[in-house]
Amino acid sequence: MTLSFGTRLRSAMDERGPLCVGIDPHASLLDSWGLADDIAGLERFTYTVVEALAGTVAVFKPQAAFFERFGSRGVAVLERATADLRAAGGLVVMDAKRGDIGSTMGAYAEAFLRKDSPLFSDALTVSPYLGYGSLKPAVELARESGAGLFVLALTSNPEGAEVQRAVREDGRTVGATMLAHLAEENAGETPMGSFGAVVGATLGDLSSFDLDINGPLLAPGIGAQGATPADLPRVFGAAVRNVVPNVSRGVLKAGPDAGALRSAAERYANEIREAVGA
Ligand SMILES: O=C(O)c1cc(=O)[nH]c(=O)n1[C@@H]1O[C@H](COP(=O)(O)O)[C@@H](O)[C@H]1O
């Protein structure tokens, strides 16, 4: 029987710590590594990160756009990296931020959440802004495959507020409504459910939101966007136990040396453990 994503994620967080390293091959990072912004550069960058960190970090979040910009050969690099990371015991959250109407959403879900798909991942980031209900095919397939979703609830960028903090007729904000849908999805699951929220670590005090969704909270924004591990308890309060903090550029800029990449990831992992008491 396949264990649920929530169960596998909790074990991975307990064993390796909650850090998620983002794999975002920006052109500027390739350049700072002394690599060309082409398929050979993408391959070298990606496999260096995979080899350096695959056995030690709990969660990886490749950003699909940085691979897609190279067409099918870039996607092939993403496929291989995803398989290699998973084979080394890491969990892969595919950051593709998919979201569409029902039947098309079903096809997106098949691309990332069907067990025999070349891009099968442990979880997928999705956008609920065509309506939470439009995500239903992805929720169903994730359950069937033992995978998870991370639903954009309160994003790290300042522009997100105009949608996510908009107040609905019932007085709740749109973001709070997404959190409530996720709490419902995860009700009764132990040790936690598989349906997570994306909540930026940059957002300051979130005490007006109920972050207790019995599921993971993916928290981007540490490092390049200005948040620090020390911010996590203040931003997330009691929910900090379920936070999976993501660092992309903050770790990646330490390359191309594999030892330097490992040290950067370890430094963040230690600071995070200290801050959240894990
Ligand atoms: O879903 C995400 O991962 C995400 C949501 C969000 O609110 N903010 C955000 O920065 N992200 C992603 O998290 C990563 C952050 O990268 P760094 O700022 O380099 O650490 C990028 O891949 C973003 O696309």
PDB file of C-alpha atoms and ligand atoms in Angstrom:
ATOM      1  CA  MET A   1       0.000   0.000   0.000  1.00  0.00           C
ATOM      2  CA  THR A   2       1.282   3.480  -0.874  1.00  0.00           C
ATOM      3  CA  LEU A   3       1.706   5.721   2.150  1.00  0.00           C
ATOM      4  CA  SER A   4       0.079   9.133   1.822  1.00  0.00           C
ATOM      5  CA  PHE A   5       2.161  12.183   0.988  1.00  0.00           C
ATOM      6  CA  GLY A   6       1.386  13.678   4.418  1.00  0.00           C
ATOM      7  CA  THR A   7       2.715  10.552   6.135  1.00  0.00           C
ATOM      8  CA  ARG A   8       5.853  10.409   3.982  1.00  0.00           C
ATOM      9  CA  LEU A   9       6.475  14.133   4.392  1.00  0.00           C
ATOM     10  CA  ARG A  10       6.190  13.974   8.197  1.00  0.00           C
ATOM     11  CA  SER A  11       8.752  11.119   8.302  1.00  0.00           C
ATOM     12  CA  ALA A  12      11.111  12.950   5.942  1.00  0.00           C
ATOM     13  CA  MET A  13      10.844  16.142   8.036  1.00  0.00           C
ATOM     14  CA  ASP A  14      11.543  14.158  11.212  1.00  0.00           C
ATOM     15  CA  GLU A  15      14.537  12.390   9.662  1.00  0.00           C
ATOM     16  CA  ARG A  16      16.156  15.113   7.568  1.00  0.00           C
ATOM     17  CA  GLY A  17      14.616  18.329   8.947  1.00  0.00           C
ATOM     18  CA  PRO A  18      11.959  20.414   7.209  1.00  0.00           C
ATOM     19  CA  LEU A  19      14.136  22.372   4.740  1.00  0.00           C
ATOM     20  CA  CYS A  20      12.981  22.370   1.120  1.00  0.00           C
ATOM     21  CA  VAL A  21      15.643  23.329  -1.409  1.00  0.00           C
ATOM     22  CA  GLY A  22      14.258  24.938  -4.540  1.00  0.00           C
ATOM     23  CA  ILE A  23      15.922  24.082  -7.845  1.00  0.00           C
ATOM     24  CA  ASP A  24      15.494  27.231  -9.920  1.00  0.00           C
ATOM     25  CA  PRO A  25      18.073  27.400 -12.723  1.00  0.00           C
ATOM     26  CA  HIS A  26      17.905  31.159 -13.325  1.00  0.00           C
ATOM     27  CA  ALA A  27      20.054  32.428 -16.210  1.00  0.00           C
ATOM     28  CA  SER A  28      21.870  34.672 -13.711  1.00  0.00           C
ATOM     29  CA  LEU A  29      22.721  31.680 -11.489  1.00  0.00           C
ATOM     30  CA  LEU A  30      24.043  29.674 -14.444  1.00  0.00           C
ATOM     31  CA  ASP A  31      26.180  32.692 -15.259  1.00  0.00           C
ATOM     32  CA  SER A  32      27.502  33.010 -11.695  1.00  0.00           C
ATOM     33  CA  TRP A  33      28.414  29.295 -11.818  1.00  0.00           C
ATOM     34  CA  GLY A  34      30.426  29.973 -14.995  1.00  0.00           C
ATOM     35  CA  LEU A  35      27.907  28.074 -17.152  1.00  0.00           C
ATOM     36  CA  ALA A  36      26.274  29.074 -20.407  1.00  0.00           C
ATOM     37  CA  ASP A  37      22.517  29.643 -20.430  1.00  0.00           C
ATOM     38  CA  ASP A  38      21.898  26.610 -22.627  1.00  0.00           C
ATOM     39  CA  ILE A  39      20.943  22.955 -22.279  1.00  0.00           C
ATOM     40  CA  ALA A  40      24.477  21.860 -21.322  1.00  0.00           C
ATOM     41  CA  GLY A  41      24.565  24.560 -18.621  1.00  0.00           C
ATOM     42  CA  LEU A  42      21.129  23.514 -17.372  1.00  0.00           C
ATOM     43  CA  GLU A  43      22.218  19.867 -17.181  1.00  0.00           C
ATOM     44  CA  ARG A  44      25.436  20.638 -15.318  1.00  0.00           C
ATOM     45  CA  PHE A  45      23.677  22.975 -12.872  1.00  0.00           C
ATOM     46  CA  THR A  46      20.808  20.595 -12.142  1.00  0.00           C
ATOM     47  CA  TYR A  47      22.805  17.401 -11.742  1.00  0.00           C
ATOM     48  CA  THR A  48      25.363  19.184  -9.549  1.00  0.00           C
ATOM     49  CA  VAL A  49      22.556  20.200  -7.177  1.00  0.00           C
ATOM     50  CA  VAL A  50      21.040  16.712  -7.299  1.00  0.00           C
ATOM     51  CA  GLU A  51      24.343  14.976  -6.577  1.00  0.00           C
ATOM     52  CA  ALA A  52      25.296  17.395  -3.811  1.00  0.00           C
ATOM     53  CA  LEU A  53      22.015  17.350  -1.899  1.00  0.00           C
ATOM     54  CA  ALA A  54      19.890  14.337  -2.867  1.00  0.00           C
ATOM     55  CA  GLY A  55      20.780  12.171   0.108  1.00  0.00           C
ATOM     56  CA  THR A  56      20.523  14.814   2.834  1.00  0.00           C
ATOM     57  CA  VAL A  57      17.677  17.258   2.179  1.00  0.00           C
ATOM     58  CA  ALA A  58      14.067  16.200   2.867  1.00  0.00           C
ATOM     59  CA  VAL A  59      12.236  18.069   0.127  1.00  0.00           C
ATOM     60  CA  PHE A  60      13.146  19.510  -3.263  1.00  0.00           C
ATOM     61  CA  LYS A  61      11.075  21.939  -5.287  1.00  0.00           C
ATOM     62  CA  PRO A  62      12.159  22.180  -8.916  1.00  0.00           C
ATOM     63  CA  GLN A  63      10.624  25.220 -10.616  1.00  0.00           C
ATOM     64  CA  ALA A  64       9.315  23.809 -13.908  1.00  0.00           C
ATOM     65  CA  ALA A  65       9.451  27.127 -15.806  1.00  0.00           C
ATOM     66  CA  PHE A  66      13.244  27.240 -15.652  1.00  0.00           C
ATOM     67  CA  PHE A  67      13.360  23.844 -17.403  1.00  0.00           C
ATOM     68  CA  GLU A  68      10.483  24.470 -19.826  1.00  0.00           C
ATOM     69  CA  ARG A  69      12.265  27.517 -21.234  1.00  0.00           C
ATOM     70  CA  PHE A  70      14.636  25.045 -22.950  1.00  0.00           C
ATOM     71  CA  GLY A  71      11.784  23.053 -24.542  1.00  0.00           C
ATOM     72  CA  SER A  72      11.647  19.265 -24.566  1.00  0.00           C
ATOM     73  CA  ARG A  73      15.340  18.844 -23.742  1.00  0.00           C
ATOM     74  CA  GLY A  74      14.887  21.000 -20.642  1.00  0.00           C
ATOM     75  CA  VAL A  75      11.886  18.937 -19.606  1.00  0.00           C
ATOM     76  CA  ALA A  76      13.990  15.782 -20.044  1.00  0.00           C
ATOM     77  CA  VAL A  77      16.491  17.207 -17.533  1.00  0.00           C
ATOM     78  CA  LEU A  78      13.602  17.865 -15.143  1.00  0.00           C
ATOM     79  CA  GLU A  79      12.351  14.279 -15.575  1.00  0.00           C
ATOM     80  CA  ARG A  80      15.723  12.771 -14.822  1.00  0.00           C
ATOM     81  CA  ALA A  81      16.378  15.061 -11.843  1.00  0.00           C
ATOM     82  CA  THR A  82      12.948  14.245 -10.402  1.00  0.00           C
ATOM     83  CA  ALA A  83      13.546  10.503 -10.716  1.00  0.00           C
ATOM     84  CA  ASP A  84      17.066  10.738  -9.245  1.00  0.00           C
ATOM     85  CA  LEU A  85      15.978  12.851  -6.274  1.00  0.00           C
ATOM     86  CA  ARG A  86      13.132  10.448  -5.491  1.00  0.00           C
ATOM     87  CA  ALA A  87      15.402   7.416  -5.861  1.00  0.00           C
ATOM     88  CA  ALA A  88      17.730   8.955  -3.227  1.00  0.00           C
ATOM     89  CA  GLY A  89      14.846   9.266  -0.769  1.00  0.00           C
ATOM     90  CA  GLY A  90      14.032  12.946  -1.297  1.00  0.00           C
ATOM     91  CA  LEU A  91      10.480  14.145  -1.830  1.00  0.00           C
ATOM     92  CA  VAL A  92       9.844  16.208  -4.950  1.00  0.00           C
ATOM     93  CA  VAL A  93       7.315  19.035  -4.953  1.00  0.00           C
ATOM     94  CA  MET A  94       6.922  19.999  -8.591  1.00  0.00           C
ATOM     95  CA  ASP A  95       6.481  23.746  -8.728  1.00  0.00           C
ATOM     96  CA  ALA A  96       4.412  24.104 -11.880  1.00  0.00           C
ATOM     97  CA  LYS A  97       1.549  26.151 -10.348  1.00  0.00           C
ATOM     98  CA  ARG A  98      -1.110  24.534 -12.488  1.00  0.00           C
ATOM     99  CA  GLY A  99      -4.744  25.606 -12.414  1.00  0.00           C
ATOM    100  CA  ASP A 100      -7.543  25.318 -15.006  1.00  0.00           C
ATOM    101  CA  ILE A 101     -11.139  24.231 -15.470  1.00  0.00           C
ATOM    102  CA  GLY A 102     -12.129  20.689 -14.518  1.00  0.00           C
ATOM    103  CA  SER A 103     -11.281  18.561 -17.558  1.00  0.00           C
ATOM    104  CA  THR A 104      -8.069  20.433 -18.363  1.00  0.00           C
ATOM    105  CA  MET A 105      -7.129  20.331 -14.702  1.00  0.00           C
ATOM    106  CA  GLY A 106      -7.531  16.576 -14.991  1.00  0.00           C
ATOM    107  CA  ALA A 107      -4.905  16.495 -17.746  1.00  0.00           C
ATOM    108  CA  TYR A 108      -2.495  18.648 -15.713  1.00  0.00           C
ATOM    109  CA  ALA A 109      -3.021  16.309 -12.792  1.00  0.00           C
ATOM    110  CA  GLU A 110      -2.227  13.281 -14.975  1.00  0.00           C
ATOM    111  CA  ALA A 111       1.015  14.912 -16.105  1.00  0.00           C
ATOM    112  CA  PHE A 112       2.364  15.198 -12.559  1.00  0.00           C
ATOM    113  CA  LEU A 113       0.319  12.958 -10.282  1.00  0.00           C
ATOM    114  CA  ARG A 114      -0.361   9.771 -12.258  1.00  0.00           C
ATOM    115  CA  LYS A 115       2.036   7.147 -11.016  1.00  0.00           C
ATOM    116  CA  ASP A 116       3.360   6.132 -14.434  1.00  0.00           C
ATOM    117  CA  SER A 117       3.806   9.692 -15.731  1.00  0.00           C
ATOM    118  CA  PRO A 118       7.390  10.646 -16.681  1.00  0.00           C
ATOM    119  CA  LEU A 119       7.078  13.709 -14.399  1.00  0.00           C
ATOM    120  CA  PHE A 120       5.378  11.924 -11.497  1.00  0.00           C
ATOM    121  CA  SER A 121       6.116  13.920  -8.360  1.00  0.00           C
ATOM    122  CA  ASP A 122       5.328  13.569  -4.684  1.00  0.00           C
ATOM    123  CA  ALA A 123       3.330  16.797  -4.803  1.00  0.00           C
ATOM    124  CA  LEU A 124       2.398  19.622  -7.162  1.00  0.00           C
ATOM    125  CA  THR A 125       1.848  23.341  -6.613  1.00  0.00           C
ATOM    126  CA  VAL A 126      -1.563  24.441  -7.885  1.00  0.00           C
ATOM    127  CA  SER A 127      -3.440  27.720  -8.232  1.00  0.00           C
ATOM    128  CA  PRO A 128      -7.032  27.746  -6.902  1.00  0.00           C
ATOM    129  CA  TYR A 129      -7.942  31.060  -8.502  1.00  0.00           C
ATOM    130  CA  LEU A 130     -10.314  29.483 -11.025  1.00  0.00           C
ATOM    131  CA  GLY A 131     -12.210  28.398  -7.909  1.00  0.00           C
ATOM    132  CA  TYR A 132     -11.095  25.807  -5.358  1.00  0.00           C
ATOM    133  CA  GLY A 133     -13.575  23.311  -6.809  1.00  0.00           C
ATOM    134  CA  SER A 134     -11.762  23.402 -10.164  1.00  0.00           C
ATOM    135  CA  LEU A 135      -8.902  21.549  -8.453  1.00  0.00           C
ATOM    136  CA  LYS A 136     -11.079  18.504  -7.754  1.00  0.00           C
ATOM    137  CA  PRO A 137      -9.518  16.225 -10.427  1.00  0.00           C
ATOM    138  CA  ALA A 138      -6.077  16.931  -8.937  1.00  0.00           C
ATOM    139  CA  VAL A 139      -7.299  16.294  -5.391  1.00  0.00           C
ATOM    140  CA  GLU A 140      -8.813  12.967  -6.477  1.00  0.00           C
ATOM    141  CA  LEU A 141      -5.782  11.775  -8.432  1.00  0.00           C
ATOM    142  CA  ALA A 142      -3.413  12.855  -5.649  1.00  0.00           C
ATOM    143  CA  ARG A 143      -5.401  10.750  -3.167  1.00  0.00           C
ATOM    144  CA  GLU A 144      -5.324   7.768  -5.518  1.00  0.00           C
ATOM    145  CA  SER A 145      -1.537   8.045  -6.099  1.00  0.00           C
ATOM    146  CA  GLY A 146      -0.470   8.839  -2.532  1.00  0.00           C
ATOM    147  CA  ALA A 147       0.652  12.277  -3.708  1.00  0.00           C
ATOM    148  CA  GLY A 148      -0.099  15.755  -2.409  1.00  0.00           C
ATOM    149  CA  LEU A 149      -0.900  19.284  -3.498  1.00  0.00           C
ATOM    150  CA  PHE A 150       0.279  22.701  -2.363  1.00  0.00           C
ATOM    151  CA  VAL A 151      -2.457  25.238  -2.990  1.00  0.00           C
ATOM    152  CA  LEU A 152      -1.499  28.910  -3.317  1.00  0.00           C
ATOM    153  CA  ALA A 153      -3.216  30.537  -0.335  1.00  0.00           C
ATOM    154  CA  LEU A 154      -1.168  33.533   0.833  1.00  0.00           C
ATOM    155  CA  THR A 155       1.758  33.983  -1.526  1.00  0.00           C
ATOM    156  CA  SER A 156       5.063  35.636  -0.678  1.00  0.00           C
ATOM    157  CA  ASN A 157       4.811  38.409  -3.292  1.00  0.00           C
ATOM    158  CA  PRO A 158       3.203  41.754  -2.386  1.00  0.00           C
ATOM    159  CA  GLU A 159       0.918  41.655  -5.485  1.00  0.00           C
ATOM    160  CA  GLY A 160      -0.846  38.573  -4.130  1.00  0.00           C
ATOM    161  CA  ALA A 161      -2.761  40.583  -1.546  1.00  0.00           C
ATOM    162  CA  GLU A 162      -5.213  42.147  -4.019  1.00  0.00           C
ATOM    163  CA  VAL A 163      -6.680  38.703  -4.680  1.00  0.00           C
ATOM    164  CA  GLN A 164      -5.875  36.729  -1.548  1.00  0.00           C
ATOM    165  CA  ARG A 165      -6.862  39.389   1.013  1.00  0.00           C
ATOM    166  CA  ALA A 166     -10.011  40.424  -0.852  1.00  0.00           C
ATOM    167  CA  VAL A 167     -13.010  40.070   1.453  1.00  0.00           C
ATOM    168  CA  ARG A 168     -15.898  37.873   0.326  1.00  0.00           C
ATOM    169  CA  GLU A 169     -19.597  38.423   0.964  1.00  0.00           C
ATOM    170  CA  ASP A 170     -19.401  36.178   4.037  1.00  0.00           C
ATOM    171  CA  GLY A 171     -16.694  38.416   5.551  1.00  0.00           C
ATOM    172  CA  ARG A 172     -13.845  35.938   5.051  1.00  0.00           C
ATOM    173  CA  THR A 173     -10.846  36.720   2.903  1.00  0.00           C
ATOM    174  CA  VAL A 174     -10.214  34.629  -0.213  1.00  0.00           C
ATOM    175  CA  GLY A 175      -6.953  33.339   1.301  1.00  0.00           C
ATOM    176  CA  ALA A 176      -8.681  32.270   4.517  1.00  0.00           C
ATOM    177  CA  THR A 177     -11.275  30.441   2.431  1.00  0.00           C
ATOM    178  CA  MET A 178      -8.545  28.440   0.681  1.00  0.00           C
ATOM    179  CA  LEU A 179      -7.092  27.495   4.064  1.00  0.00           C
ATOM    180  CA  ALA A 180     -10.545  26.383   5.217  1.00  0.00           C
ATOM    181  CA  HIS A 181     -10.975  24.169   2.120  1.00  0.00           C
ATOM    182  CA  LEU A 182      -7.629  22.527   2.896  1.00  0.00           C
ATOM    183  CA  ALA A 183      -8.525  21.964   6.547  1.00  0.00           C
ATOM    184  CA  GLU A 184     -11.630  20.143   5.308  1.00  0.00           C
ATOM    185  CA  GLU A 185      -9.581  18.062   2.862  1.00  0.00           C
ATOM    186  CA  ASN A 186      -7.190  17.006   5.670  1.00  0.00           C
ATOM    187  CA  ALA A 187      -9.740  16.401   8.420  1.00  0.00           C
ATOM    188  CA  GLY A 188      -8.994  13.306  10.491  1.00  0.00           C
ATOM    189  CA  GLU A 189      -5.721  12.442   8.733  1.00  0.00           C
ATOM    190  CA  THR A 190      -2.731  11.393  10.830  1.00  0.00           C
ATOM    191  CA  PRO A 191       0.045  12.361  11.257  1.00  0.00           C
ATOM    192  CA  MET A 192      -1.156  15.062   8.843  1.00  0.00           C
ATOM    193  CA  GLY A 193      -3.030  15.375   5.577  1.00  0.00           C
ATOM    194  CA  SER A 194      -1.534  15.620   2.100  1.00  0.00           C
ATOM    195  CA  PHE A 195      -3.137  18.875   1.019  1.00  0.00           C
ATOM    196  CA  GLY A 196      -0.867  21.772   1.870  1.00  0.00           C
ATOM    197  CA  ALA A 197      -1.034  25.529   1.536  1.00  0.00           C
ATOM    198  CA  VAL A 198       1.587  27.892   0.181  1.00  0.00           C
ATOM    199  CA  VAL A 199       2.042  30.667   2.724  1.00  0.00           C
ATOM    200  CA  GLY A 200       4.913  33.113   2.276  1.00  0.00           C
ATOM    201  CA  ALA A 201       7.505  33.468   5.022  1.00  0.00           C
ATOM    202  CA  THR A 202       7.670  37.161   4.060  1.00  0.00           C
ATOM    203  CA  LEU A 203       4.165  38.027   5.271  1.00  0.00           C
ATOM    204  CA  GLY A 204       4.766  39.135   8.846  1.00  0.00           C
ATOM    205  CA  ASP A 205       2.079  38.501  11.432  1.00  0.00           C
ATOM    206  CA  LEU A 206      -0.553  36.049  10.150  1.00  0.00           C
ATOM    207  CA  SER A 207      -2.381  35.645  13.444  1.00  0.00           C
ATOM    208  CA  SER A 208      -5.665  36.723  11.811  1.00  0.00           C
ATOM    209  CA  PHE A 209      -5.550  33.554   9.641  1.00  0.00           C
ATOM    210  CA  ASP A 210      -6.294  30.037  10.855  1.00  0.00           C
ATOM    211  CA  LEU A 211      -3.199  28.169   9.667  1.00  0.00           C
ATOM    212  CA  ASP A 212      -4.207  25.012  11.504  1.00  0.00           C
ATOM    213  CA  ILE A 213      -5.095  23.005   8.379  1.00  0.00           C
ATOM    214  CA  ASN A 214      -3.716  19.667   9.616  1.00  0.00           C
ATOM    215  CA  GLY A 215      -1.452  19.715   6.588  1.00  0.00           C
ATOM    216  CA  PRO A 216       1.885  21.111   5.450  1.00  0.00           C
ATOM    217  CA  LEU A 217       2.563  24.806   4.891  1.00  0.00           C
ATOM    218  CA  LEU A 218       5.108  25.437   2.136  1.00  0.00           C
ATOM    219  CA  ALA A 219       6.842  28.681   3.060  1.00  0.00           C
ATOM    220  CA  PRO A 220       8.884  30.336   0.301  1.00  0.00           C
ATOM    221  CA  GLY A 221      10.560  33.702   0.792  1.00  0.00           C
ATOM    222  CA  ILE A 222      13.608  32.848   2.915  1.00  0.00           C
ATOM    223  CA  GLY A 223      16.908  34.125   1.543  1.00  0.00           C
ATOM    224  CA  ALA A 224      16.607  36.114  -1.696  1.00  0.00           C
ATOM    225  CA  GLN A 225      13.157  37.533  -0.827  1.00  0.00           C
ATOM    226  CA  GLY A 226      14.329  38.782   2.559  1.00  0.00           C
ATOM    227  CA  ALA A 227      12.742  36.492   5.154  1.00  0.00           C
ATOM    228  CA  THR A 228      14.972  34.545   7.572  1.00  0.00           C
ATOM    229  CA  PRO A 229      14.529  31.281   9.478  1.00  0.00           C
ATOM    230  CA  ALA A 230      14.203  33.350  12.675  1.00  0.00           C
ATOM    231  CA  ASP A 231      10.987  34.885  11.244  1.00  0.00           C
ATOM    232  CA  LEU A 232       9.197  31.524  11.069  1.00  0.00           C
ATOM    233  CA  PRO A 233       7.813  31.296  14.636  1.00  0.00           C
ATOM    234  CA  ARG A 234       6.530  34.870  14.496  1.00  0.00           C
ATOM    235  CA  VAL A 235       4.833  34.381  11.120  1.00  0.00           C
ATOM    236  CA  PHE A 236       3.407  30.899  11.689  1.00  0.00           C
ATOM    237  CA  GLY A 237       2.823  30.690  15.458  1.00  0.00           C
ATOM    238  CA  ALA A 238       1.782  27.203  16.592  1.00  0.00           C
ATOM    239  CA  ALA A 239       1.503  26.018  12.971  1.00  0.00           C
ATOM    240  CA  VAL A 240       5.287  26.286  12.616  1.00  0.00           C
ATOM    241  CA  ARG A 241       5.489  22.536  13.278  1.00  0.00           C
ATOM    242  CA  ASN A 242       3.986  21.919   9.859  1.00  0.00           C
ATOM    243  CA  VAL A 243       6.062  24.463   7.973  1.00  0.00           C
ATOM    244  CA  VAL A 244       8.285  23.369   5.094  1.00  0.00           C
ATOM    245  CA  PRO A 245      10.515  26.406   4.496  1.00  0.00           C
ATOM    246  CA  ASN A 246      11.766  26.748   0.927  1.00  0.00           C
ATOM    247  CA  VAL A 247      15.104  28.295   0.008  1.00  0.00           C
ATOM    248  CA  SER A 248      16.098  28.447  -3.662  1.00  0.00           C
ATOM    249  CA  ARG A 249      18.608  31.173  -4.589  1.00  0.00           C
ATOM    250  CA  GLY A 250      19.883  31.409  -0.993  1.00  0.00           C
ATOM    251  CA  VAL A 251      21.330  27.893  -1.373  1.00  0.00           C
ATOM    252  CA  LEU A 252      21.950  27.748  -5.129  1.00  0.00           C
ATOM    253  CA  LYS A 253      24.147  30.834  -5.204  1.00  0.00           C
ATOM    254  CA  ALA A 254      26.746  28.903  -3.143  1.00  0.00           C
ATOM    255  CA  GLY A 255      27.534  26.688  -6.174  1.00  0.00           C
ATOM    256  CA  PRO A 256      29.094  25.367  -8.320  1.00  0.00           C
ATOM    257  CA  ASP A 257      31.213  23.661  -5.634  1.00  0.00           C
ATOM    258  CA  ALA A 258      29.271  20.678  -4.258  1.00  0.00           C
ATOM    259  CA  GLY A 259      30.755  21.070  -0.769  1.00  0.00           C
ATOM    260  CA  ALA A 260      29.775  24.743  -0.671  1.00  0.00           C
ATOM    261  CA  LEU A 261      26.225  23.845  -1.750  1.00  0.00           C
ATOM    262  CA  ARG A 262      26.025  21.237   1.019  1.00  0.00           C
ATOM    263  CA  SER A 263      27.326  23.727   3.584  1.00  0.00           C
ATOM    264  CA  ALA A 264      24.799  26.376   2.520  1.00  0.00           C
ATOM    265  CA  ALA A 265      21.933  23.875   2.782  1.00  0.00           C
ATOM    266  CA  GLU A 266      23.217  22.675   6.153  1.00  0.00           C
ATOM    267  CA  ARG A 267      23.470  26.240   7.444  1.00  0.00           C
ATOM    268  CA  TYR A 268      19.844  26.929   6.518  1.00  0.00           C
ATOM    269  CA  ALA A 269      18.743  23.544   7.865  1.00  0.00           C
ATOM    270  CA  ASN A 270      20.420  24.246  11.213  1.00  0.00           C
ATOM    271  CA  GLU A 271      19.026  27.768  11.478  1.00  0.00           C
ATOM    272  CA  ILE A 272      15.565  26.429  10.677  1.00  0.00           C
ATOM    273  CA  ARG A 273      15.809  23.629  13.242  1.00  0.00           C
ATOM    274  CA  GLU A 274      16.932  26.152  15.841  1.00  0.00           C
ATOM    275  CA  ALA A 275      14.116  28.557  14.991  1.00  0.00           C
ATOM    276  CA  VAL A 276      11.315  25.992  14.922  1.00  0.00           C
ATOM    277  CA  GLY A 277      12.677  23.724  17.635  1.00  0.00           C
ATOM    278  CA  ALA A 278      12.603  20.649  15.346  1.00  0.00           C
TER     279      ALA A 278
HETATM  280  O1  LIG B   1       4.779  28.180  -4.943  1.00  0.00           O
HETATM  281  C1  LIG B   1       5.921  28.600  -4.725  1.00  0.00           C
HETATM  282  O2  LIG B   1       6.853  27.834  -4.591  1.00  0.00           O
HETATM  283  C2  LIG B   1       6.095  30.037  -4.493  1.00  0.00           C
HETATM  284  C3  LIG B   1       5.018  30.684  -3.946  1.00  0.00           C
HETATM  285  C4  LIG B   1       5.178  31.987  -3.449  1.00  0.00           C
HETATM  286  O3  LIG B   1       4.265  32.561  -2.863  1.00  0.00           O
HETATM  287  N1  LIG B   1       6.374  32.599  -3.595  1.00  0.00           N
HETATM  288  C5  LIG B   1       7.453  31.989  -4.190  1.00  0.00           C
HETATM  289  O4  LIG B   1       8.529  32.599  -4.229  1.00  0.00           O
HETATM  290  N2  LIG B   1       7.304  30.718  -4.690  1.00  0.00           N
HETATM  291  C6  LIG B   1       8.434  30.052  -5.373  1.00  0.00           C
HETATM  292  O5  LIG B   1       9.465  29.806  -4.418  1.00  0.00           O
HETATM  293  C7  LIG B   1      10.771  30.010  -5.006  1.00  0.00           C
HETATM  294  C8  LIG B   1      11.470  31.113  -4.243  1.00  0.00           C
HETATM  295  O6  LIG B   1      12.785  31.245  -4.688  1.00  0.00           O
HETATM  296  P1  LIG B   1      13.886  32.120  -3.906  1.00  0.00           P
HETATM  297  O7  LIG B   1      13.301  33.469  -3.695  1.00  0.00           O
HETATM  298  O8  LIG B   1      15.039  32.119  -4.863  1.00  0.00           O
HETATM  299  O9  LIG B   1      14.196  31.393  -2.624  1.00  0.00           O
HETATM  300  C9  LIG B   1      10.510  30.304  -6.475  1.00  0.00           C
HETATM  301  O10 LIG B   1      10.558  29.066  -7.175  1.00  0.00           O
HETATM  302  C10 LIG B   1       9.092  30.849  -6.516  1.00  0.00           C
HETATM  303  O11 LIG B   1       8.440  30.558  -7.731  1.00  0.00           O
END
